[in-house]
Coordinates of C-alpha atoms in Angstrom, one line a residue:
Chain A
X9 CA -22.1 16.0 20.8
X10 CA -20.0 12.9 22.4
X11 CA -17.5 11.5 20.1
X12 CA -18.0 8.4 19.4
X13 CA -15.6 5.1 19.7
X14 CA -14.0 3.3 16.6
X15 CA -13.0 -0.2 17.0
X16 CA -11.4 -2.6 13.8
X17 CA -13.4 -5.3 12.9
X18 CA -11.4 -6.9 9.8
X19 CA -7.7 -7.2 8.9
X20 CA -6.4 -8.1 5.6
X21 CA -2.4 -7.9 4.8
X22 CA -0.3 -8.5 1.5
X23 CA 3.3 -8.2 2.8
X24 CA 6.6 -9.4 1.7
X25 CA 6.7 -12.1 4.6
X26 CA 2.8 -13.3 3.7
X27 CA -0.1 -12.8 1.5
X28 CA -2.5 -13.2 4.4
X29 CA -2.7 -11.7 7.6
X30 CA -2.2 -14.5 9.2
X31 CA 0.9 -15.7 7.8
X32 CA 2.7 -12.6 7.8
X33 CA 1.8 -12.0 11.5
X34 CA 3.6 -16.0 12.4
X35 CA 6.3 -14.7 10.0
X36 CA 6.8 -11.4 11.8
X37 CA 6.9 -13.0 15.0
X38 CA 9.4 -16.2 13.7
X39 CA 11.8 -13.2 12.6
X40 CA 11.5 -14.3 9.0
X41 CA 13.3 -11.4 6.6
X42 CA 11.3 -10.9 3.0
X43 CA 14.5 -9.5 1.7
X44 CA 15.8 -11.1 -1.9
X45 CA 17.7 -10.6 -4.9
X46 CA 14.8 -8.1 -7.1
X47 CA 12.6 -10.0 -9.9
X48 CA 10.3 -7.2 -10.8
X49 CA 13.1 -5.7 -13.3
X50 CA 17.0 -6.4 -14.5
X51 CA 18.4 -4.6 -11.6
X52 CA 21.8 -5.7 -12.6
X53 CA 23.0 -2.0 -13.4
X54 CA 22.0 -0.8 -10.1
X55 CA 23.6 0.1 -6.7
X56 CA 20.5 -1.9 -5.1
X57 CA 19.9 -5.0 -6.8
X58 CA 17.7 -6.7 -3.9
X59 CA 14.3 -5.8 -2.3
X60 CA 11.6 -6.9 -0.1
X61 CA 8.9 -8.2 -2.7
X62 CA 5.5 -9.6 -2.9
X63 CA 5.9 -13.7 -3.0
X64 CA 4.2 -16.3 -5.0
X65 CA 1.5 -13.8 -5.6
X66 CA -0.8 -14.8 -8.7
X67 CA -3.2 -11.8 -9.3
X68 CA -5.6 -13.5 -11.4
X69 CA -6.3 -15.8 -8.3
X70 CA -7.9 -12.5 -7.0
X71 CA -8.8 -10.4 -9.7
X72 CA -10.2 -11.9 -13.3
X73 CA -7.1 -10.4 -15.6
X74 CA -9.9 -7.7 -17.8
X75 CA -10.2 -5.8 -14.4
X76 CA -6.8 -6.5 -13.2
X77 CA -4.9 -5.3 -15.9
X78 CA -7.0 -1.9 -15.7
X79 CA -5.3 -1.6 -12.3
X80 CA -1.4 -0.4 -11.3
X81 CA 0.0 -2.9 -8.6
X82 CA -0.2 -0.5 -5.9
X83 CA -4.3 -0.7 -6.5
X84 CA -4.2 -4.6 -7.0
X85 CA -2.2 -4.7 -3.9
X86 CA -5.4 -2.5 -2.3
X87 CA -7.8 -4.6 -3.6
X88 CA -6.5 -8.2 -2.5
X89 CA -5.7 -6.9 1.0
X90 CA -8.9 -5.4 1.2
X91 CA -10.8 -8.5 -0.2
X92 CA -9.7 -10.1 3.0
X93 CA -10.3 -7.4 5.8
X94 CA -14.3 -7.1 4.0
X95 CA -14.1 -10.8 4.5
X96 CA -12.8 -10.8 7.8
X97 CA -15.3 -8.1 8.8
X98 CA -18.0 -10.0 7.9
X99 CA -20.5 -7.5 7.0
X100 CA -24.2 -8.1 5.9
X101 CA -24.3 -7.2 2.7
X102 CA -28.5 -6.7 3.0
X103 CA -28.0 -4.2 6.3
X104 CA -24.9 -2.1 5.9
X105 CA -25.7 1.1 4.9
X106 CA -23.0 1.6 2.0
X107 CA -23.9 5.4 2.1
X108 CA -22.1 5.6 5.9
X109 CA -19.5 3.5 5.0
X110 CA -16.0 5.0 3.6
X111 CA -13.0 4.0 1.8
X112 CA -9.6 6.3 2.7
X113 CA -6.6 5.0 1.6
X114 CA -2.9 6.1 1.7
X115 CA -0.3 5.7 -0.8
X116 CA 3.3 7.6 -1.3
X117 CA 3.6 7.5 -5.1
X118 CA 0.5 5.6 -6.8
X119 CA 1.2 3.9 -10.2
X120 CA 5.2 4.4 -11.2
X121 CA 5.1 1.6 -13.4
X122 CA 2.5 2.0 -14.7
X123 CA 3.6 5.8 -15.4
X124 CA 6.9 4.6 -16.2
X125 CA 5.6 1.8 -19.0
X126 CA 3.5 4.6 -20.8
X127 CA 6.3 6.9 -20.8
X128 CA 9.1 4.6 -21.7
X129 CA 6.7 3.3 -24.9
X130 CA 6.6 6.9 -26.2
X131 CA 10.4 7.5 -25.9
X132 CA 10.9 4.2 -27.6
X133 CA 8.0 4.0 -30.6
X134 CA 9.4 7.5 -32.2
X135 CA 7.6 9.8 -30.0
X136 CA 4.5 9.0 -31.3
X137 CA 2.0 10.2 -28.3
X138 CA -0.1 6.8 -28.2
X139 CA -1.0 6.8 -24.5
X140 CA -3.5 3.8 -23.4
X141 CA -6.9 5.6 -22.2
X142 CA -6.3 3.5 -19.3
X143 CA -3.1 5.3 -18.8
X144 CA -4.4 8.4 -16.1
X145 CA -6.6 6.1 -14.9
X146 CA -4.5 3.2 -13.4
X147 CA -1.4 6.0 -12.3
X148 CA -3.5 8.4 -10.1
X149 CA -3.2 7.7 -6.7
X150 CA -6.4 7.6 -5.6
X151 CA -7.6 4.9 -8.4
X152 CA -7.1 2.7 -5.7
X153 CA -10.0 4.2 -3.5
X154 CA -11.7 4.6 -6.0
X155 CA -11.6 0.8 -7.0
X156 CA -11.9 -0.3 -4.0
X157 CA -15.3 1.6 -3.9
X158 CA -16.8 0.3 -6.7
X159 CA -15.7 -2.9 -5.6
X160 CA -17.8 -2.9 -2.2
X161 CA -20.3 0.2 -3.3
X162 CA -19.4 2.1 -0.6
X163 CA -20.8 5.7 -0.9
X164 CA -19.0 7.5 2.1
X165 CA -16.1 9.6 2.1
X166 CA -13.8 8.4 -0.3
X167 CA -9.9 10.2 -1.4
X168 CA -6.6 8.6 -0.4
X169 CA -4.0 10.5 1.7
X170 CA -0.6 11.5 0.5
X171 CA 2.0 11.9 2.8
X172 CA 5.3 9.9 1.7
X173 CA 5.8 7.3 3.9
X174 CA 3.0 8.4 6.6
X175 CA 0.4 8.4 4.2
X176 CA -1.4 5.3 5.3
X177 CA -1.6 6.4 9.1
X178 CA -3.2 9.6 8.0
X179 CA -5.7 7.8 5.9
X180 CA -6.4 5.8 9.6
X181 CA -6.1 9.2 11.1
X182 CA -8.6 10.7 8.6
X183 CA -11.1 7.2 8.8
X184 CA -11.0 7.3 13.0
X185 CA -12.1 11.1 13.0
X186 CA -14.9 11.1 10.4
X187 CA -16.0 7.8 12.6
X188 CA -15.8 9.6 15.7
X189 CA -17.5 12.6 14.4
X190 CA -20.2 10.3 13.0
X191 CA -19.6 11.0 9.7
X192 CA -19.8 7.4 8.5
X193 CA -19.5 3.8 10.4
X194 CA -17.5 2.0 8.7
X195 CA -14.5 3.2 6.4
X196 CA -12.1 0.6 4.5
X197 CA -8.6 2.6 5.6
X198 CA -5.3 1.1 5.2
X199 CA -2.6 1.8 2.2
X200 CA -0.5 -0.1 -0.4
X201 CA 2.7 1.1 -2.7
X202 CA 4.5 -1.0 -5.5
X203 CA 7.6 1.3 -6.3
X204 CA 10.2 -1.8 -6.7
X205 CA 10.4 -0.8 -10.3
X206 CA 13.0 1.3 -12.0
X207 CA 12.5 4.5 -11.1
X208 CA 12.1 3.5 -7.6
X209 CA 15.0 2.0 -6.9
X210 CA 16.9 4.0 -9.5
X211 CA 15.3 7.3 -8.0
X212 CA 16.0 6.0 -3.9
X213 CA 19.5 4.9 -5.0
X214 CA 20.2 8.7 -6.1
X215 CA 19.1 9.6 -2.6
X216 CA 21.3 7.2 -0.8
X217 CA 18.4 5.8 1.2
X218 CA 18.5 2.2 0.2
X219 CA 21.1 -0.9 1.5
X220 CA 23.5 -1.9 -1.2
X221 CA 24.6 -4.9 1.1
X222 CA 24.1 -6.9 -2.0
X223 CA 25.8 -10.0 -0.6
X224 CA 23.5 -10.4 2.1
X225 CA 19.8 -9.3 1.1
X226 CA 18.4 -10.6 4.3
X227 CA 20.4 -9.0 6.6
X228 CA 20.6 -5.5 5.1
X229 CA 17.2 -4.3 6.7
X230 CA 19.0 -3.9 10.4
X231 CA 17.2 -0.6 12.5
X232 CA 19.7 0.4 15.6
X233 CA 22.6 -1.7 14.0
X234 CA 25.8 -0.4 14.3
X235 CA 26.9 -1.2 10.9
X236 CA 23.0 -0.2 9.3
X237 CA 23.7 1.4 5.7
X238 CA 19.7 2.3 4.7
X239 CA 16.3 0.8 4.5
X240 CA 15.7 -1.7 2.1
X241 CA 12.4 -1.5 -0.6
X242 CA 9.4 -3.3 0.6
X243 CA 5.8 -3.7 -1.4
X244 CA 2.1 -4.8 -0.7
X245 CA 0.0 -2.7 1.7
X246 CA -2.6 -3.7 4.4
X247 CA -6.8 -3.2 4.8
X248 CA -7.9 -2.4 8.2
X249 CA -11.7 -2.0 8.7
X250 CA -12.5 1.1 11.0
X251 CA -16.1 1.1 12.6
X252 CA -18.1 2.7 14.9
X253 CA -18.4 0.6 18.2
X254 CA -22.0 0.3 18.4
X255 CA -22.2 -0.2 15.0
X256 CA -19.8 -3.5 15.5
X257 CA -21.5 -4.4 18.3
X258 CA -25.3 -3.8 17.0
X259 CA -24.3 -6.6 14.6
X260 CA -22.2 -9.1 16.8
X261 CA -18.8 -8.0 14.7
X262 CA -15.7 -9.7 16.0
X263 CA -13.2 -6.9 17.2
X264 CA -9.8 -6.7 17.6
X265 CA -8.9 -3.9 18.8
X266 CA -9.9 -0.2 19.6
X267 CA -8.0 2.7 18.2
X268 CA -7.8 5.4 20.8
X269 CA -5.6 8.6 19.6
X270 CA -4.0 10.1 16.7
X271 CA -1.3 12.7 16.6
X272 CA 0.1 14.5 13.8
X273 CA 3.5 16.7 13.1
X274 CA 5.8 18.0 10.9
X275 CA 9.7 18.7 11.4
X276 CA 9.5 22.0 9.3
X277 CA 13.2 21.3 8.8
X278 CA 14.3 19.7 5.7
X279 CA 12.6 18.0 3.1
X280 CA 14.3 14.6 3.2
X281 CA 16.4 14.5 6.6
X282 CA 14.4 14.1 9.7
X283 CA 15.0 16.7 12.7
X284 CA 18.2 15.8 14.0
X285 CA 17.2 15.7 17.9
X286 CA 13.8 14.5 16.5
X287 CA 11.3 17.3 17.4
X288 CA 9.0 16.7 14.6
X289 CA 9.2 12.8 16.5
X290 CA 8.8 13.7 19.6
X291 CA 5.3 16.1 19.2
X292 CA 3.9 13.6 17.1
X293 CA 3.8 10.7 20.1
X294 CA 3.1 13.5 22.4
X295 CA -0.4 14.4 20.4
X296 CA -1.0 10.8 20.1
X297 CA -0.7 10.0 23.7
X298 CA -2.9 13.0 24.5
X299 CA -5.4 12.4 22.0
X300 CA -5.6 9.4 23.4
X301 CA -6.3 11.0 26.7
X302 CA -3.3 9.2 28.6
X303 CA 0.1 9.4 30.0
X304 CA 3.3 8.1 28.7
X305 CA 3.4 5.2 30.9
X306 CA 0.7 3.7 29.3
X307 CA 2.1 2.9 26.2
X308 CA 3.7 -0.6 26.2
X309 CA 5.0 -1.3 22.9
X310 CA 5.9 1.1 20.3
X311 CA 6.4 -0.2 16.5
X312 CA 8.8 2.5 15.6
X313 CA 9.4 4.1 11.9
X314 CA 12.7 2.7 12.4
X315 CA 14.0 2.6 8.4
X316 CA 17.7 1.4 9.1
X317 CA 19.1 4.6 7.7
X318 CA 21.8 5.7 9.5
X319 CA 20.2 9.1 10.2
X320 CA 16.6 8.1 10.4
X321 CA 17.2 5.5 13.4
X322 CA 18.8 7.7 16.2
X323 CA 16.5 10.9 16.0
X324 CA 13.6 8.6 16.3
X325 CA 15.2 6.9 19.3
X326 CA 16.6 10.6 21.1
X327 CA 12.7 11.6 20.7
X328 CA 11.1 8.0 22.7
X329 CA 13.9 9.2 25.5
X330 CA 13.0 12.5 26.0
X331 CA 9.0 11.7 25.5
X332 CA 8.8 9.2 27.9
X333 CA 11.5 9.8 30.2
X334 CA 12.7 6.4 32.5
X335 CA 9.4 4.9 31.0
X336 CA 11.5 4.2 27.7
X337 CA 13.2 2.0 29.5
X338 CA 10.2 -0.2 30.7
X339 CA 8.4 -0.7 27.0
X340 CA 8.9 -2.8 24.4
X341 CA 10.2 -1.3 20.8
X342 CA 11.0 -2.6 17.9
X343 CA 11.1 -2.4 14.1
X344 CA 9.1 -4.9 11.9
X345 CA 10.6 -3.0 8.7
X346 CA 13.7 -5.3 9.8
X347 CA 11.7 -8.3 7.9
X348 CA 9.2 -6.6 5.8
X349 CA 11.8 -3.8 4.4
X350 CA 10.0 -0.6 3.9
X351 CA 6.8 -0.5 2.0
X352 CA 6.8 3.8 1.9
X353 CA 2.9 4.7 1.8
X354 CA 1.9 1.4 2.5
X355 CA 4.0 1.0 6.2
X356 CA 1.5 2.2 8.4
X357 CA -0.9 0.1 7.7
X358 CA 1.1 -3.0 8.0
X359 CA 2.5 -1.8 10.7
X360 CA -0.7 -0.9 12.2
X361 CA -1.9 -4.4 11.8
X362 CA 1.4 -5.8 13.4
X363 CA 0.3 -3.5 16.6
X364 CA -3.2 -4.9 16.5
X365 CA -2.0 -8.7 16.7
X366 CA 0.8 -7.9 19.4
X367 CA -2.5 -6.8 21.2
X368 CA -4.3 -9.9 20.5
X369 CA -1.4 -12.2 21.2
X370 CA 0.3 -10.1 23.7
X371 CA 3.5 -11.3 21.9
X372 CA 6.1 -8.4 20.6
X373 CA 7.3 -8.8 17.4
X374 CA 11.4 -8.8 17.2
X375 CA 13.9 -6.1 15.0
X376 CA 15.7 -9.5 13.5
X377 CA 19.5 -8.9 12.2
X378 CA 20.8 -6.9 15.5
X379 CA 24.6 -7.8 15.2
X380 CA 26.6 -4.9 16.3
X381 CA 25.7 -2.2 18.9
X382 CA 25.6 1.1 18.0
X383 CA 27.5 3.4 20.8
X384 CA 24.9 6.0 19.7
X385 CA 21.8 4.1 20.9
X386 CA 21.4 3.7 24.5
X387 CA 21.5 -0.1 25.7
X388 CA 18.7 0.3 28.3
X389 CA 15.9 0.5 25.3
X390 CA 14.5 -2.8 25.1
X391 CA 15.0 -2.9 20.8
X392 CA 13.2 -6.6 21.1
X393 CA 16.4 -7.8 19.0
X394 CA 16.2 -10.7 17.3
X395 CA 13.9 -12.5 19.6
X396 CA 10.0 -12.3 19.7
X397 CA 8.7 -11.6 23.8
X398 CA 5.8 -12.4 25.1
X399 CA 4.7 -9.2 27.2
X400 CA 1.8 -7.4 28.4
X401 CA 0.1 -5.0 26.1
X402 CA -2.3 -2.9 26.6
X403 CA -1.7 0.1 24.6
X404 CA 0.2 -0.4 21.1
X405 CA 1.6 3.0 19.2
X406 CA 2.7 3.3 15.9
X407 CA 5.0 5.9 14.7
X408 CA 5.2 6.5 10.5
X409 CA 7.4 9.5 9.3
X410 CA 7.5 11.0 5.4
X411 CA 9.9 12.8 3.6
X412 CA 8.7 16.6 3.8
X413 CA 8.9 15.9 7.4
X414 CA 5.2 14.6 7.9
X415 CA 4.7 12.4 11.1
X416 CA 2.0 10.4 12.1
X417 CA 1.3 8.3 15.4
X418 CA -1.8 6.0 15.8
X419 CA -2.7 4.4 19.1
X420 CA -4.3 0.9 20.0
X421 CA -5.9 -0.4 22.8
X422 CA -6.4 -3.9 23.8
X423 CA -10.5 -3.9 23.6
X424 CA -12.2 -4.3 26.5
X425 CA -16.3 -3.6 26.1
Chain B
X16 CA -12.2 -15.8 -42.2
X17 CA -9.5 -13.0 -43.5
X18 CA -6.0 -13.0 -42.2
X19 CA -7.4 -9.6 -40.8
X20 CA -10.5 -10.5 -39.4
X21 CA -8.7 -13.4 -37.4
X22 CA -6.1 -10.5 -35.7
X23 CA -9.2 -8.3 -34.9
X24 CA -11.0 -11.3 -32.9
X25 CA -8.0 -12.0 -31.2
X26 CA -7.5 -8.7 -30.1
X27 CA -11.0 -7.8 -28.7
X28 CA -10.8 -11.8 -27.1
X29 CA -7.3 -10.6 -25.5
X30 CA -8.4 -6.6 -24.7
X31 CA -12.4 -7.0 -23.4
X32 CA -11.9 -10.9 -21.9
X33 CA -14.5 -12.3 -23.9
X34 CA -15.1 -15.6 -26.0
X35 CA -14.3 -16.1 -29.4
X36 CA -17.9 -17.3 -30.2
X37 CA -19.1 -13.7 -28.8
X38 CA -17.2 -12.0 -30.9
X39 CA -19.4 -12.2 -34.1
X40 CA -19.7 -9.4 -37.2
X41 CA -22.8 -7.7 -36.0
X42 CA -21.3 -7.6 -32.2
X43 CA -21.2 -4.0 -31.0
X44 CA -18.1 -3.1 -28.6
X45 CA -20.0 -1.3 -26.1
X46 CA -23.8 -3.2 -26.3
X47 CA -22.9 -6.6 -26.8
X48 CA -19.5 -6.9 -24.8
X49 CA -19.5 -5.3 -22.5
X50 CA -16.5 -2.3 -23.4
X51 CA -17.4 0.8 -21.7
X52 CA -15.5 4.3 -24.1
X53 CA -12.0 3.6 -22.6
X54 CA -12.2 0.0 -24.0
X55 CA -13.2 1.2 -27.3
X56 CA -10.7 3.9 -27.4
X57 CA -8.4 1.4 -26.4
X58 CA -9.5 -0.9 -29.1
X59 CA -8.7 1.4 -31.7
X60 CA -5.1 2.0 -30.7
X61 CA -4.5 -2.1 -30.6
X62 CA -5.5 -1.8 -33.9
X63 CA -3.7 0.7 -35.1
X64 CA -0.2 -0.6 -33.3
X65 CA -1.4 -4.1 -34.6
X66 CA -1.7 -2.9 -38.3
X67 CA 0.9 -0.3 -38.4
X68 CA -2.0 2.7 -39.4
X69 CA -3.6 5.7 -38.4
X70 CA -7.1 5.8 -38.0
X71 CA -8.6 9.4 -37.7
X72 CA -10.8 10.3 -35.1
X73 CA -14.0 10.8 -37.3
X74 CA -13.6 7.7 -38.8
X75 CA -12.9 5.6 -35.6
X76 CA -16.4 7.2 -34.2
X77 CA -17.6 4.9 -37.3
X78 CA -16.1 2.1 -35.6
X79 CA -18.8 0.4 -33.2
X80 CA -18.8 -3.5 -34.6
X81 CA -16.3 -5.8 -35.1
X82 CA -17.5 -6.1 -38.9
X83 CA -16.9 -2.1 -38.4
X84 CA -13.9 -2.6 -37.3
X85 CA -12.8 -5.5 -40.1
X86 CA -13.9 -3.7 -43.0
X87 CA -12.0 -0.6 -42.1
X88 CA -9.0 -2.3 -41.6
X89 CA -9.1 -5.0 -44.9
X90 CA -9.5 -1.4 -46.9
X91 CA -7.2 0.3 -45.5
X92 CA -4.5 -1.4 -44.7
X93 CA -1.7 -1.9 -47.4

């Protein structure tokens, strides 16, 4: 049996810099940061009292409020993001065969507040145990698959992938194989996350992962800056539609790209820190690369995990050196979590979409607030600070890593026919 | 229309999304609009929060129509 080729034929994106895919993709490549003071709660008391959140964002534009309010965000988030890549993808609704088609999403946590709403109502009505039926329902974290299913009646494979902040590139890692393997032709895959909420921040504060450069929210989220001091909290997710190439091309879809390889790893070191010379990095670009059936040099741009956390940033960067050798040199890098801070489960799939338009518009993305070099990071990587470039791309990878040491690598090519 | 009865409409207008001028005596929760279980489970508790009561189980599986619902609650609640 031949395997067969996935291309993505619709794009939708809800993202700290844009509720659409085409404005966050003209903010991501003007530099714009989605950093600000937090809304979402009285973060006063807390060491982080800013965040990259949604914008503007009125739900019952997209969802009437009886269904919506059975949702958490994170699945809201799923729903409007996928609204738009089902849109995009343009799919007859008399043809498709919704028992082939899929839904695999990816989320890190699933419904905190909705979890922490339910919780905090019993510790403050008496502990009386009067949970809302819809309480389960909404805070699991596949409801959002499974809404987004019985939004489109999609029959196919259907479960969301957990992987902290990988989990949306293995739910495109998961989508691309069952498509390969012919299992269905056409799979919503993508993730979302809403964890600016208490618990969230409170619970990422403990950890000493976030930014407390309070004074400055849209400068905090700085990957390979000297002076970095951890990533900043980002929301919203992204839909990419996954299909089978003849499939698109039976029915004259538009497509944007073709994904090519997937590699996954684990660091089997520690369950928060990242290897420090970045093994668990390193083999998961490798597998990609050779799933993808190519060499190093082909890759051209890399959109790297790059969280700003003094730790995270280097071991990320020592593991492109030693994977591609003097060809780390020639490629274009950067971090978009510099403008949309980091949206955990949800990363990947923004971050895949951001790899899919550099394709289209052979354009770079920057990694904006780049003030101070670090002597750590060597000056001959081309970090794309600051500054948008225009460069040929033909193959675009994307690099996720998760606490519990989970890494994930996806690989697009420029589609060619 | 009882103090009560007004409360009750409000709440299945506000919890199921449906007009006022749906929400009659004889309308059942789950035939006529459109709650599925949860909904009516849910129901139930907005009543109970909303009229500081208990309503047992067996007697809430009584519950089906908003006249159900109003007459439970005008004789029961103090």
């Amino acid at each position: 049996m031949s395997f067969k080729r996935v291309v993505i034929t619709g794009m939708g994106a809800l993202t700290p810099i844009g509720n659409d895919v085409s404005t966050f993709w003209t903010n991501l490549v003007a530099g714009v940061s989605g950093a600000a003071p937090i809304t979402h709660f009285d973060a006063e008391k807390f060491r982080t009292r800013f965040a990259c959140e949604i914008k503007g964002l009125d739900i019952n534009n997209y969802i009437p409020r009886q269904e919506a309010r059975k949702m958490d965000p994170f699945a809201q988030y799923a729903v409007i993001a996928a609204d738009e890549a089902m849109k995009d993808a343009g799919f007859d609704a008399d043809t498709l065969d919704l028992d082939k088609a899929g839904v695999i999403w990816g989320t890190g946590i699933g419904g905190l507040k909705t979890f922490e709403e339910e919780v905090m109502n019993y510790a403050t009505n008496g502990n009386i145990p009067r949970f809302n039926p819809f309480f389960i329902p909404k805070m699991i974290v596949d409801s959002a698959s499974g809404v987004l299913s019985i939004r489109y009646g999609f029959r196919g494979p259907n479960f969301i992938t957990v992987s902290a902040c990988a989990s949306a590139t293995n739910a495109m890692i998961d989508a691309f194989n069952y498509i390969k393997l012919g299992m269905m032709n056409v799979c919503i895959s993508g993730g979302s996350e809403a964890a600016i909420t208490i618990a969230g921040v409170g619970g990422f504060n403990a950890l000493k992962a976030l930014s407390e450069r309070n004074d400055s929210p849209e400068t905090a989220s700085r990957p390979y800056d000297k002076d970095r001091d951890g990533f900043v909290l980002g929301e919203g997710g992204a839909a990419l539609i996954l299909e089978e190439l003849e499939h698109a091309k039976a029915r004259g879809a538009k497509i944007y790209a073709e994904m090519t390889g997937a590699g996954m790893s684990s660091d089997a070191y520690h369950i928060t820190a990242p290897h420090p010379d970045g093994l668990g990095a390193h083999i998961v670009m490798k597998n990609a690369v050779e799933n993808a059936g190519l060499q190093p040099e082909d890759i051209d741009y890399i959109n790297t995990h790059g969280t700003s956390t003094p730790i995270g940033d280097p071991q990320e960067i020592k593991a492109i050196e030693k994977y591609f050798g003097e060809h780390a040199y020639n490629m274009g890098i950067s971090s978009t979590k510099s403008m949309t801070g980091h949206l955990l489960g949800g990363a990947g799939a923004i971050e895949a979409a951001a790899c899919i338009m550099a394709i289209r518009d052979q354009i770079v993305p920057p990694t904006i607030n780049h003030f101070t070099d670090d002597p750590g990071i060597n000056p001959r990587l081309n970090l794309t600070f600051n500054k948008a470039e225009k460069r040929k791309i033909n193959y675009a990878l994307s690099n996720t890593f998760g606490f519990g040491g989970h890494n994930a690598s996806v690989i697009f090519k420029k589609y060619e026919g | 229309m009882s103090a009560i009865e007004e409360r009750v409409k409000q709440i299945i207008v506000e919890k199921l999304g449906v007009e006022e001028s749906e929400v009659t005596p004889e309308a059942n929760f789950q035939n006529d609009l459109g709650a599925d279980s949860l909904d009516t489970v849910e129901l139930i508790m907005e009543f109970e929060k909303e009229f500081n009561l208990s309503i047992p189980d067996d007697q809430a599986e009584n519950i089906g129509t908003v006249g159900q619902a109003v007459a439970y609650l005008e004789e029961n609640v103090k």
